[in-house]
């Protein structure tokens, strides 16, 4: 089992949700985050003083999938979230030891399908 | 008949030096208080509009959208004092536009005690508040994608080439529409129709938001702010409509009640249709419907009795709900539904004023109905048509000219990241 | 004595066609402006209440809670114009309820110049604002768990079967409590006691929120909105109380000052007790205490002098703090403490009006005290008791009937997910 | 000359028992309505200030900052009624401070019909609103780090030892600055200069915020609230300035227009400089600039004509922008720029009043200019200097004394976690 | 060491905090998230148009625990967070290589006890 | 590849951003969280009733770095975020299997550099 963690542009979330849906993956968790990367940060003006933060708004998505689904999912996310411009984000693959469905205690692959 | 048709126009006479007969035993101080109170209520409507609109856009554009209203308070106040008031209410022999006799505050005396009738300054001020909010209303159509500098230039020019002339036609005692004889108590045509139609032109010239094209969600950032803004609009609108009687009298009281009833009924009208169509009565629907009802009653507040106002409100509230669906069919991106609410509501309100105007509400209606109700309705339609066509064409021209001179639309990058960050260097919220 | 005890009732005379003697040299235009101003201030109180209540619930119910206030503006306005006003202020020979002579705006002329004294329309309007806010106050008790449709039906019916009759008893010149001789300047009994007691009945019938039963936290979503709402309530309450003089005179000015002082003192009273009990003076405490002080002074604003008002405010502010603890002991779930603030505050305020009413504030108090202060206090208690019992029983019956007819409570699923999402299809905030 | 220079001072005469000649044919009821309306508008300014300030601090201090304004409404109302009003407006033979003749509401009758001229209660109330907001203004300088208890003690004392004496000097008919002959229509010196200078002293005594020292970001939590607060301040300020005419007349109307124009121009002035310096016109800049313009016109609203007011607004708006930069150079931590806006704006406004005062706006200006414009400007500077030095020294002393008696600053832990949580046991938002 | 990541119903957070507390586990991190799963999404109505998102409000909790505590913790969370209805959420187990206490630099098991 | 997850005090974020920047690490993701730990919780007062939550405001940062950078990064974060008082937070090291740059599909080390 593998957790796919991707930081994407907020406005791409919709497209990613659709792409994931098409792969018949039914589970996913979304978090609002701010990210630092190659992308230029934001300069805020406050009554004459200016302050630059390297952080821009991103969305983090997390999906735990079976090992055989990893490559498909990565490709789908990459296609849906990409614009080709700096700031598109990253996908990380994090190994997962086990999964449990809270509702009924199912474990392992059945828990995430 | 002229002196009774247009409540507002009476102001010019009322505040004029000879309005009060000597020996009059009703000093107008209380009326001045009423108009001043009304002016301060209308003043608050533009911040209220900032809230109403601000809550409906995405978080990344909330300040930009609110600034569209606030900057109108800054810019139009000065434009109006300097030139706009004169173009609207200066001597207008032609019937089309005022002269330069009242530019820069000239001829608008405040120094004599108002009680002796020597001051029209309060009228200039009361009218200023209307001049401010009208272009701010348009901003809802171009939210989330217009350059700030272009917007400022646009509203300043629009105020001079659209608002002032139209106000002259309709409210100046020399105005051609004033003489034509339609009823517009508090600005259904001048304010709502003119801005609603300008909004359509602006939405067309600006084009669709990228998020809409890419079918990204555009969630309203804070509907509690929109609701509170709607509440404050209701509050301020009492001044807008009942203050347009320019005195505290039966017409003002009727206008107050009818305005209130139409807001209430507008809310109900919208919610009923919404519930039928979607199964839910929404908070945004309540806010939108009450604004629709207020728009609808604006031209008729001083002519329509309370029960008629309930009908006007119900019909306008329901109609606005249906009218906002047009944009999806016709394909323009009117971000916050200015066309559907102020355009459609202003149009319907003008017609319904002809339908529901009643002598019980205002004795002056007798004269207006001299030629029969149908004739009045036709007059209403003519006024709406003239103002609508003029506002649409000039707005179109103005925006195309500004576009040619360097672009009026934010860059794709700015639009995606949001105008707050990229144009104003700010974020609305840092709540966590 | 009758004509002096009840400031509001004077209105019927004041606005009646014969109120002004011919040759009167004080035209009432300024008084009409004052009442109109007061009406618009009270109009704003319901949106202010939406903010006050809206900030205290969980995020998932913020719009639902604000809608409880806004929909009252839509529904009750129409109910009042159509029927409620007539039931309250129509001819009421029996002393219990008005007739149908003033339904649908009949007999409420606005067309004659108010200055000639021919209009009671402004009084109908001013009273409408009171009729709107009263059921909206109750909504705090049923927040976060009532069906929207049932709520709408409930307030419409409650307005007709509880509010209008009680207003008739207390404010109609024919009303039995009016004749009984208790003092209620601006609605301590009619508005606060009646709604506070109805809130108790409603909380009992609705039952506890699931979150409370499961001991889940119920954090207020936005106390800044609650604070601002409290500030706007303070602002509007000046119209509520000082406007109830129905003229600009010494009594109105006294009511303004006493109202302000009681709000200030209510804040201090609550914060002192809170600081002693919990070690902290909270912002919500300041907001709650000032509302408590305003509730407390409502019946006495025109009868109690400023220093007395400070005492009323301190006592009511402190008492409300203590009263809200009751719900935990008695086991009903009064979500936003309507019983503790409006019920207890309304009761205490009525009694304290008897205790602090002073001739220095209002010469009319002389007559009220003719039988001694104790007699007056007893009369106050009788009025409170009658209104309280009636409101409790009828509210109970009304809700049980609605419950029997299809349920008034949201489903468990709806309650858990929040009413905004499940009933209105909306989310208050999309701030991130 | 005395009776014309100070509009406010006229109030004492106006409301005095002998002010109205017998046989006067203009009953003052409408004027009372105007002053009462103005008082309720000014009442709203303190909640508006709570919003304006509250939006600018970090989320963890939003309630604490709003409480600084709200608690002033509670505490100062009582202090003013009990003692402060008497110290300011009691008999002041010495010219320095009033006696105890009007403590506890004594000698302030409300019971006689105001129309007969027997009531000064409304004046006491109107002045109370000014007394409330002045210390609340100071709170911007000490935001995010002062102990709540110390703050309460500070404003109560400050009101008695700084505000009341200064109000006596400037507005009491016996006051030494009143006799000196400077122009201050609505409190440029008493309210803005006094609070702005006190803010400087307070910022120095309190020291810098830890977050500033450690160069942590201090993002404003909610600029939409700040914008709305600025809008409500604009609304309320009409009452502040135009109400200071204490009657509805040409001077009041001029004050209304000039106040409005200065707010508009202040916004533009600030934004122009900001755009030049940083490339962006910000929403916070619009809000700050309009407040700057309002501060600037406060002393001159009733003396400066509308076009002059545009100049005053533009200059003050621009100057305030530049003045807030001072704190970085001089090293004090004036959290929300009270010194830059109210101190600098108050000072500049006083001087500009001398420069732009015009007979066209107010005939009384003729006398003020009897010795030439330069003499008037010098008088303005003297008044500013006297009030400024007094306020600075006494505030300094007061805070140092409180500091010695147990500390006025939050602990490092409290400051880091935020005062909402640690001092009030609350969180402003639970929005997610 | 294992990181227990659980997505639960927001209203169950309180119960989970108590359950974790009873196990004497002293550390935990909580994040507001939105989750897609089998649970029906939310339909928003906006001026006549309707928009359905598959995301519902969830809370993510993260606890890093010693290996021997994993099963106890999983069971405790499952009991506290479960209602038996669709939407109860998932628990994932993610291996952790090391832990450091920032305050004093302690590493490994002592850092999380 | 390793993911460094650190829960820190919100007011230390700025210092950590600078520290990370000095190490030439260009990528990082930041999330607002609430944490339970040894630190005393917060007591809220609400109209007379009091409610204590064990959660305090924290910020979570996540950086995926090459294995050789892990120790440097941990040290830098620890120095920047530490105050020596309870509540400074924790750093966790979570193994990462792979990384993908959405913009161009680069994988592995190049994706995070
Ligand atoms: N090493 C990293 N660790 C964690 N998050 C990262 C890392 N690198 C990038 N990110 C996340 O990805 C987002 C986009 O990265 P960026 O470098 O701007 O884009 P690109 O990958 O197109 O060059 C960042 O805002 C951040 O949230
Ligand atoms: N494969 C997954 N990866 C990440 N998060 C998941 C996954 N499956 C479920 N979740 C999270 O768990 C939540 C509940 O899942 P859901 O399928 O609705 O409930 P149930 O497990 O009871 O069927 C989702 O909202 C989501 O946050
Ligand atoms: N075992 C854990 N799992 C996940 N997060 C933890 C764990 N222990 C601590 N944390 C996070 O670290 C933060 C600080 O921990 P705390 O124990 O208060 O500080 P310290 O490490 O200085 O003793 C907590 O608020 C929480 O967010």
PDB file of N, CA and C and ligand atoms in Angstrom, chain E residues 3 26-30 62-65 100-104 111-113, chain F residues 7-9 33-40 54-58 84-90 92, ligand 3:
ATOM      1  N   UNK E   3       3.509   6.006  12.581  1.00  0.00           N
ATOM      2  CA  UNK E   3       2.570   7.119  12.656  1.00  0.00           C
ATOM      3  C   UNK E   3       1.172   6.594  12.348  1.00  0.00           C
ATOM      4  N   UNK E  26       0.645  10.915  25.038  1.00  0.00           N
ATOM      5  CA  UNK E  26       0.569  12.344  25.337  1.00  0.00           C
ATOM      6  C   UNK E  26       0.656  13.234  24.105  1.00  0.00           C
ATOM      7  N   UNK E  27       1.007  12.659  22.950  1.00  0.00           N
ATOM      8  CA  UNK E  27       1.191  13.552  21.811  1.00  0.00           C
ATOM      9  C   UNK E  27       0.255  13.244  20.666  1.00  0.00           C
ATOM     10  N   UNK E  28      -0.170  14.268  19.974  1.00  0.00           N
ATOM     11  CA  UNK E  28      -1.091  14.080  18.868  1.00  0.00           C
ATOM     12  C   UNK E  28      -1.224  15.392  18.113  1.00  0.00           C
ATOM     13  N   UNK E  29      -1.475  15.289  16.815  1.00  0.00           N
ATOM     14  CA  UNK E  29      -1.647  16.497  16.027  1.00  0.00           C
ATOM     15  C   UNK E  29      -2.942  16.374  15.235  1.00  0.00           C
ATOM     16  N   UNK E  30      -3.672  17.462  15.167  1.00  0.00           N
ATOM     17  CA  UNK E  30      -5.012  17.470  14.582  1.00  0.00           C
ATOM     18  C   UNK E  30      -5.068  18.474  13.435  1.00  0.00           C
ATOM     19  N   UNK E  62      -3.006  12.681  13.819  1.00  0.00           N
ATOM     20  CA  UNK E  62      -1.737  11.981  13.621  1.00  0.00           C
ATOM     21  C   UNK E  62      -1.081  11.752  14.970  1.00  0.00           C
ATOM     22  N   UNK E  63      -0.742  10.512  15.216  1.00  0.00           N
ATOM     23  CA  UNK E  63      -0.001  10.197  16.439  1.00  0.00           C
ATOM     24  C   UNK E  63       1.171   9.314  16.071  1.00  0.00           C
ATOM     25  N   UNK E  64       2.323   9.678  16.507  1.00  0.00           N
ATOM     26  CA  UNK E  64       3.460   8.781  16.357  1.00  0.00           C
ATOM     27  C   UNK E  64       3.616   8.017  17.668  1.00  0.00           C
ATOM     28  N   UNK E  65       3.613   6.681  17.545  1.00  0.00           N
ATOM     29  CA  UNK E  65       3.685   5.869  18.771  1.00  0.00           C
ATOM     30  C   UNK E  65       4.736   4.778  18.603  1.00  0.00           C
ATOM     31  N   UNK E 100      12.369  13.357  16.839  1.00  0.00           N
ATOM     32  CA  UNK E 100      13.251  14.265  17.580  1.00  0.00           C
ATOM     33  C   UNK E 100      12.379  15.234  18.369  1.00  0.00           C
ATOM     34  N   UNK E 101      12.697  15.420  19.641  1.00  0.00           N
ATOM     35  CA  UNK E 101      12.009  16.434  20.441  1.00  0.00           C
ATOM     36  C   UNK E 101      12.765  17.746  20.268  1.00  0.00           C
ATOM     37  N   UNK E 102      12.092  18.738  19.746  1.00  0.00           N
ATOM     38  CA  UNK E 102      12.772  19.986  19.413  1.00  0.00           C
ATOM     39  C   UNK E 102      13.372  20.649  20.643  1.00  0.00           C
ATOM     40  N   UNK E 103      12.642  20.586  21.732  1.00  0.00           N
ATOM     41  CA  UNK E 103      13.047  21.279  22.961  1.00  0.00           C
ATOM     42  C   UNK E 103      14.441  20.900  23.427  1.00  0.00           C
ATOM     43  N   UNK E 104      14.751  19.581  23.365  1.00  0.00           N
ATOM     44  CA  UNK E 104      16.030  19.155  23.938  1.00  0.00           C
ATOM     45  C   UNK E 104      16.813  18.202  23.038  1.00  0.00           C
ATOM     46  N   UNK E 111      11.747  10.517  22.649  1.00  0.00           N
ATOM     47  CA  UNK E 111      11.196  11.766  22.101  1.00  0.00           C
ATOM     48  C   UNK E 111       9.677  11.751  22.052  1.00  0.00           C
ATOM     49  N   UNK E 112       9.107  10.571  22.010  1.00  0.00           N
ATOM     50  CA  UNK E 112       7.649  10.549  21.889  1.00  0.00           C
ATOM     51  C   UNK E 112       6.956   9.997  23.133  1.00  0.00           C
ATOM     52  N   UNK E 113       7.704   9.926  24.222  1.00  0.00           N
ATOM     53  CA  UNK E 113       7.044   9.388  25.405  1.00  0.00           C
ATOM     54  C   UNK E 113       6.898  10.462  26.467  1.00  0.00           C
TER      55      UNK E 113
ATOM     56  N   UNK F   7       6.253  19.622  13.892  1.00  0.00           N
ATOM     57  CA  UNK F   7       5.171  20.443  14.459  1.00  0.00           C
ATOM     58  C   UNK F   7       5.864  21.513  15.290  1.00  0.00           C
ATOM     59  N   UNK F   8       5.648  22.765  14.962  1.00  0.00           N
ATOM     60  CA  UNK F   8       6.355  23.836  15.670  1.00  0.00           C
ATOM     61  C   UNK F   8       5.379  24.906  16.169  1.00  0.00           C
ATOM     62  N   UNK F   9       5.899  25.831  16.943  1.00  0.00           N
ATOM     63  CA  UNK F   9       5.081  26.974  17.390  1.00  0.00           C
ATOM     64  C   UNK F   9       4.811  27.885  16.193  1.00  0.00           C
ATOM     65  N   UNK F  33      -2.174  23.452  12.194  1.00  0.00           N
ATOM     66  CA  UNK F  33      -2.719  22.303  12.907  1.00  0.00           C
ATOM     67  C   UNK F  33      -2.933  22.688  14.371  1.00  0.00           C
ATOM     68  N   UNK F  34      -3.535  21.769  15.103  1.00  0.00           N
ATOM     69  CA  UNK F  34      -3.583  21.944  16.551  1.00  0.00           C
ATOM     70  C   UNK F  34      -2.964  20.715  17.182  1.00  0.00           C
ATOM     71  N   UNK F  35      -2.219  20.927  18.236  1.00  0.00           N
ATOM     72  CA  UNK F  35      -1.478  19.808  18.777  1.00  0.00           C
ATOM     73  C   UNK F  35      -1.736  19.596  20.253  1.00  0.00           C
ATOM     74  N   UNK F  36      -1.696  18.326  20.607  1.00  0.00           N
ATOM     75  CA  UNK F  36      -1.762  17.961  22.007  1.00  0.00           C
ATOM     76  C   UNK F  36      -0.383  17.459  22.393  1.00  0.00           C
ATOM     77  N   UNK F  37       0.057  17.815  23.557  1.00  0.00           N
ATOM     78  CA  UNK F  37       1.374  17.343  23.982  1.00  0.00           C
ATOM     79  C   UNK F  37       1.502  17.564  25.475  1.00  0.00           C
ATOM     80  N   UNK F  38       2.705  17.813  25.894  1.00  0.00           N
ATOM     81  CA  UNK F  38       2.884  18.045  27.327  1.00  0.00           C
ATOM     82  C   UNK F  38       2.401  19.444  27.716  1.00  0.00           C
ATOM     83  N   UNK F  39       2.362  20.305  26.716  1.00  0.00           N
ATOM     84  CA  UNK F  39       1.955  21.679  26.965  1.00  0.00           C
ATOM     85  C   UNK F  39       0.541  21.714  27.533  1.00  0.00           C
ATOM     86  N   UNK F  40       0.325  22.634  28.478  1.00  0.00           N
ATOM     87  CA  UNK F  40      -0.997  22.805  29.051  1.00  0.00           C
ATOM     88  C   UNK F  40      -1.980  23.214  27.953  1.00  0.00           C
ATOM     89  N   UNK F  54      -7.220  20.149  25.201  1.00  0.00           N
ATOM     90  CA  UNK F  54      -5.784  19.915  25.313  1.00  0.00           C
ATOM     91  C   UNK F  54      -5.007  20.429  24.093  1.00  0.00           C
ATOM     92  N   UNK F  55      -5.714  20.996  23.124  1.00  0.00           N
ATOM     93  CA  UNK F  55      -5.066  21.357  21.861  1.00  0.00           C
ATOM     94  C   UNK F  55      -4.559  22.795  21.864  1.00  0.00           C
ATOM     95  N   UNK F  56      -3.351  22.985  21.406  1.00  0.00           N
ATOM     96  CA  UNK F  56      -2.890  24.357  21.198  1.00  0.00           C
ATOM     97  C   UNK F  56      -2.519  24.555  19.731  1.00  0.00           C
ATOM     98  N   UNK F  57      -2.460  25.786  19.309  1.00  0.00           N
ATOM     99  CA  UNK F  57      -2.162  26.076  17.909  1.00  0.00           C
ATOM    100  C   UNK F  57      -0.714  25.741  17.579  1.00  0.00           C
ATOM    101  N   UNK F  58      -0.547  25.026  16.497  1.00  0.00           N
ATOM    102  CA  UNK F  58       0.790  24.669  16.023  1.00  0.00           C
ATOM    103  C   UNK F  58       0.820  24.819  14.508  1.00  0.00           C
ATOM    104  N   UNK F  84      13.300  26.010  24.224  1.00  0.00           N
ATOM    105  CA  UNK F  84      13.638  25.346  25.473  1.00  0.00           C
ATOM    106  C   UNK F  84      12.444  25.159  26.399  1.00  0.00           C
ATOM    107  N   UNK F  85      11.305  25.720  26.030  1.00  0.00           N
ATOM    108  CA  UNK F  85      10.102  25.573  26.863  1.00  0.00           C
ATOM    109  C   UNK F  85       9.246  24.410  26.352  1.00  0.00           C
ATOM    110  N   UNK F  86       8.458  23.831  27.249  1.00  0.00           N
ATOM    111  CA  UNK F  86       7.529  22.793  26.830  1.00  0.00           C
ATOM    112  C   UNK F  86       6.626  23.341  25.728  1.00  0.00           C
ATOM    113  N   UNK F  87       6.397  22.516  24.697  1.00  0.00           N
ATOM    114  CA  UNK F  87       5.531  22.954  23.608  1.00  0.00           C
ATOM    115  C   UNK F  87       6.301  23.304  22.346  1.00  0.00           C
ATOM    116  N   UNK F  88       7.594  23.089  22.366  1.00  0.00           N
ATOM    117  CA  UNK F  88       8.397  23.405  21.177  1.00  0.00           C
ATOM    118  C   UNK F  88       8.057  22.498  20.001  1.00  0.00           C
ATOM    119  N   UNK F  89       7.631  21.276  20.304  1.00  0.00           N
ATOM    120  CA  UNK F  89       7.195  20.404  19.220  1.00  0.00           C
ATOM    121  C   UNK F  89       8.148  19.268  18.909  1.00  0.00           C
ATOM    122  N   UNK F  90       7.799  18.562  17.847  1.00  0.00           N
ATOM    123  CA  UNK F  90       8.519  17.338  17.490  1.00  0.00           C
ATOM    124  C   UNK F  90       8.913  17.369  16.024  1.00  0.00           C
ATOM    125  N   UNK F  92       9.481  14.442  12.993  1.00  0.00           N
ATOM    126  CA  UNK F  92       9.399  13.030  12.634  1.00  0.00           C
ATOM    127  C   UNK F  92      10.028  12.816  11.273  1.00  0.00           C
TER     128      UNK F  92
HETATM  129  N1  LIG G   3       3.485  11.530  19.417  1.00  0.00           N
HETATM  130  C1  LIG G   3       3.112  12.588  18.711  1.00  0.00           C
HETATM  131  N2  LIG G   3       2.508  12.409  17.528  1.00  0.00           N
HETATM  132  C2  LIG G   3       2.134  13.453  16.790  1.00  0.00           C
HETATM  133  N3  LIG G   3       2.333  14.724  17.173  1.00  0.00           N
HETATM  134  C3  LIG G   3       2.963  14.957  18.334  1.00  0.00           C
HETATM  135  C4  LIG G   3       3.370  13.902  19.149  1.00  0.00           C
HETATM  136  N4  LIG G   3       3.938  14.436  20.242  1.00  0.00           N
HETATM  137  C5  LIG G   3       3.895  15.778  20.107  1.00  0.00           C
HETATM  138  N5  LIG G   3       3.305  16.106  18.964  1.00  0.00           N
HETATM  139  C6  LIG G   3       3.113  17.473  18.447  1.00  0.00           C
HETATM  140  O1  LIG G   3       4.127  18.297  18.998  1.00  0.00           O
HETATM  141  C7  LIG G   3       3.566  19.393  19.697  1.00  0.00           C
HETATM  142  C8  LIG G   3       4.412  19.788  20.874  1.00  0.00           C
HETATM  143  O2  LIG G   3       4.537  18.725  21.779  1.00  0.00           O
HETATM  144  P1  LIG G   3       4.762  18.962  23.352  1.00  0.00           P
HETATM  145  O3  LIG G   3       4.775  17.633  24.005  1.00  0.00           O
HETATM  146  O4  LIG G   3       3.789  19.996  23.863  1.00  0.00           O
HETATM  147  O5  LIG G   3       6.155  19.667  23.424  1.00  0.00           O
HETATM  148  P2  LIG G   3       7.527  19.127  23.881  1.00  0.00           P
HETATM  149  O6  LIG G   3       7.945  18.224  22.759  1.00  0.00           O
HETATM  150  O7  LIG G   3       8.336  20.384  23.981  1.00  0.00           O
HETATM  151  O8  LIG G   3       7.335  18.420  25.170  1.00  0.00           O
HETATM  152  C9  LIG G   3       2.191  18.920  20.043  1.00  0.00           C
HETATM  153  O9  LIG G   3       1.328  20.036  20.189  1.00  0.00           O
HETATM  154  C10 LIG G   3       1.811  18.063  18.872  1.00  0.00           C
HETATM  155  O10 LIG G   3       1.371  18.852  17.768  1.00  0.00           O
END
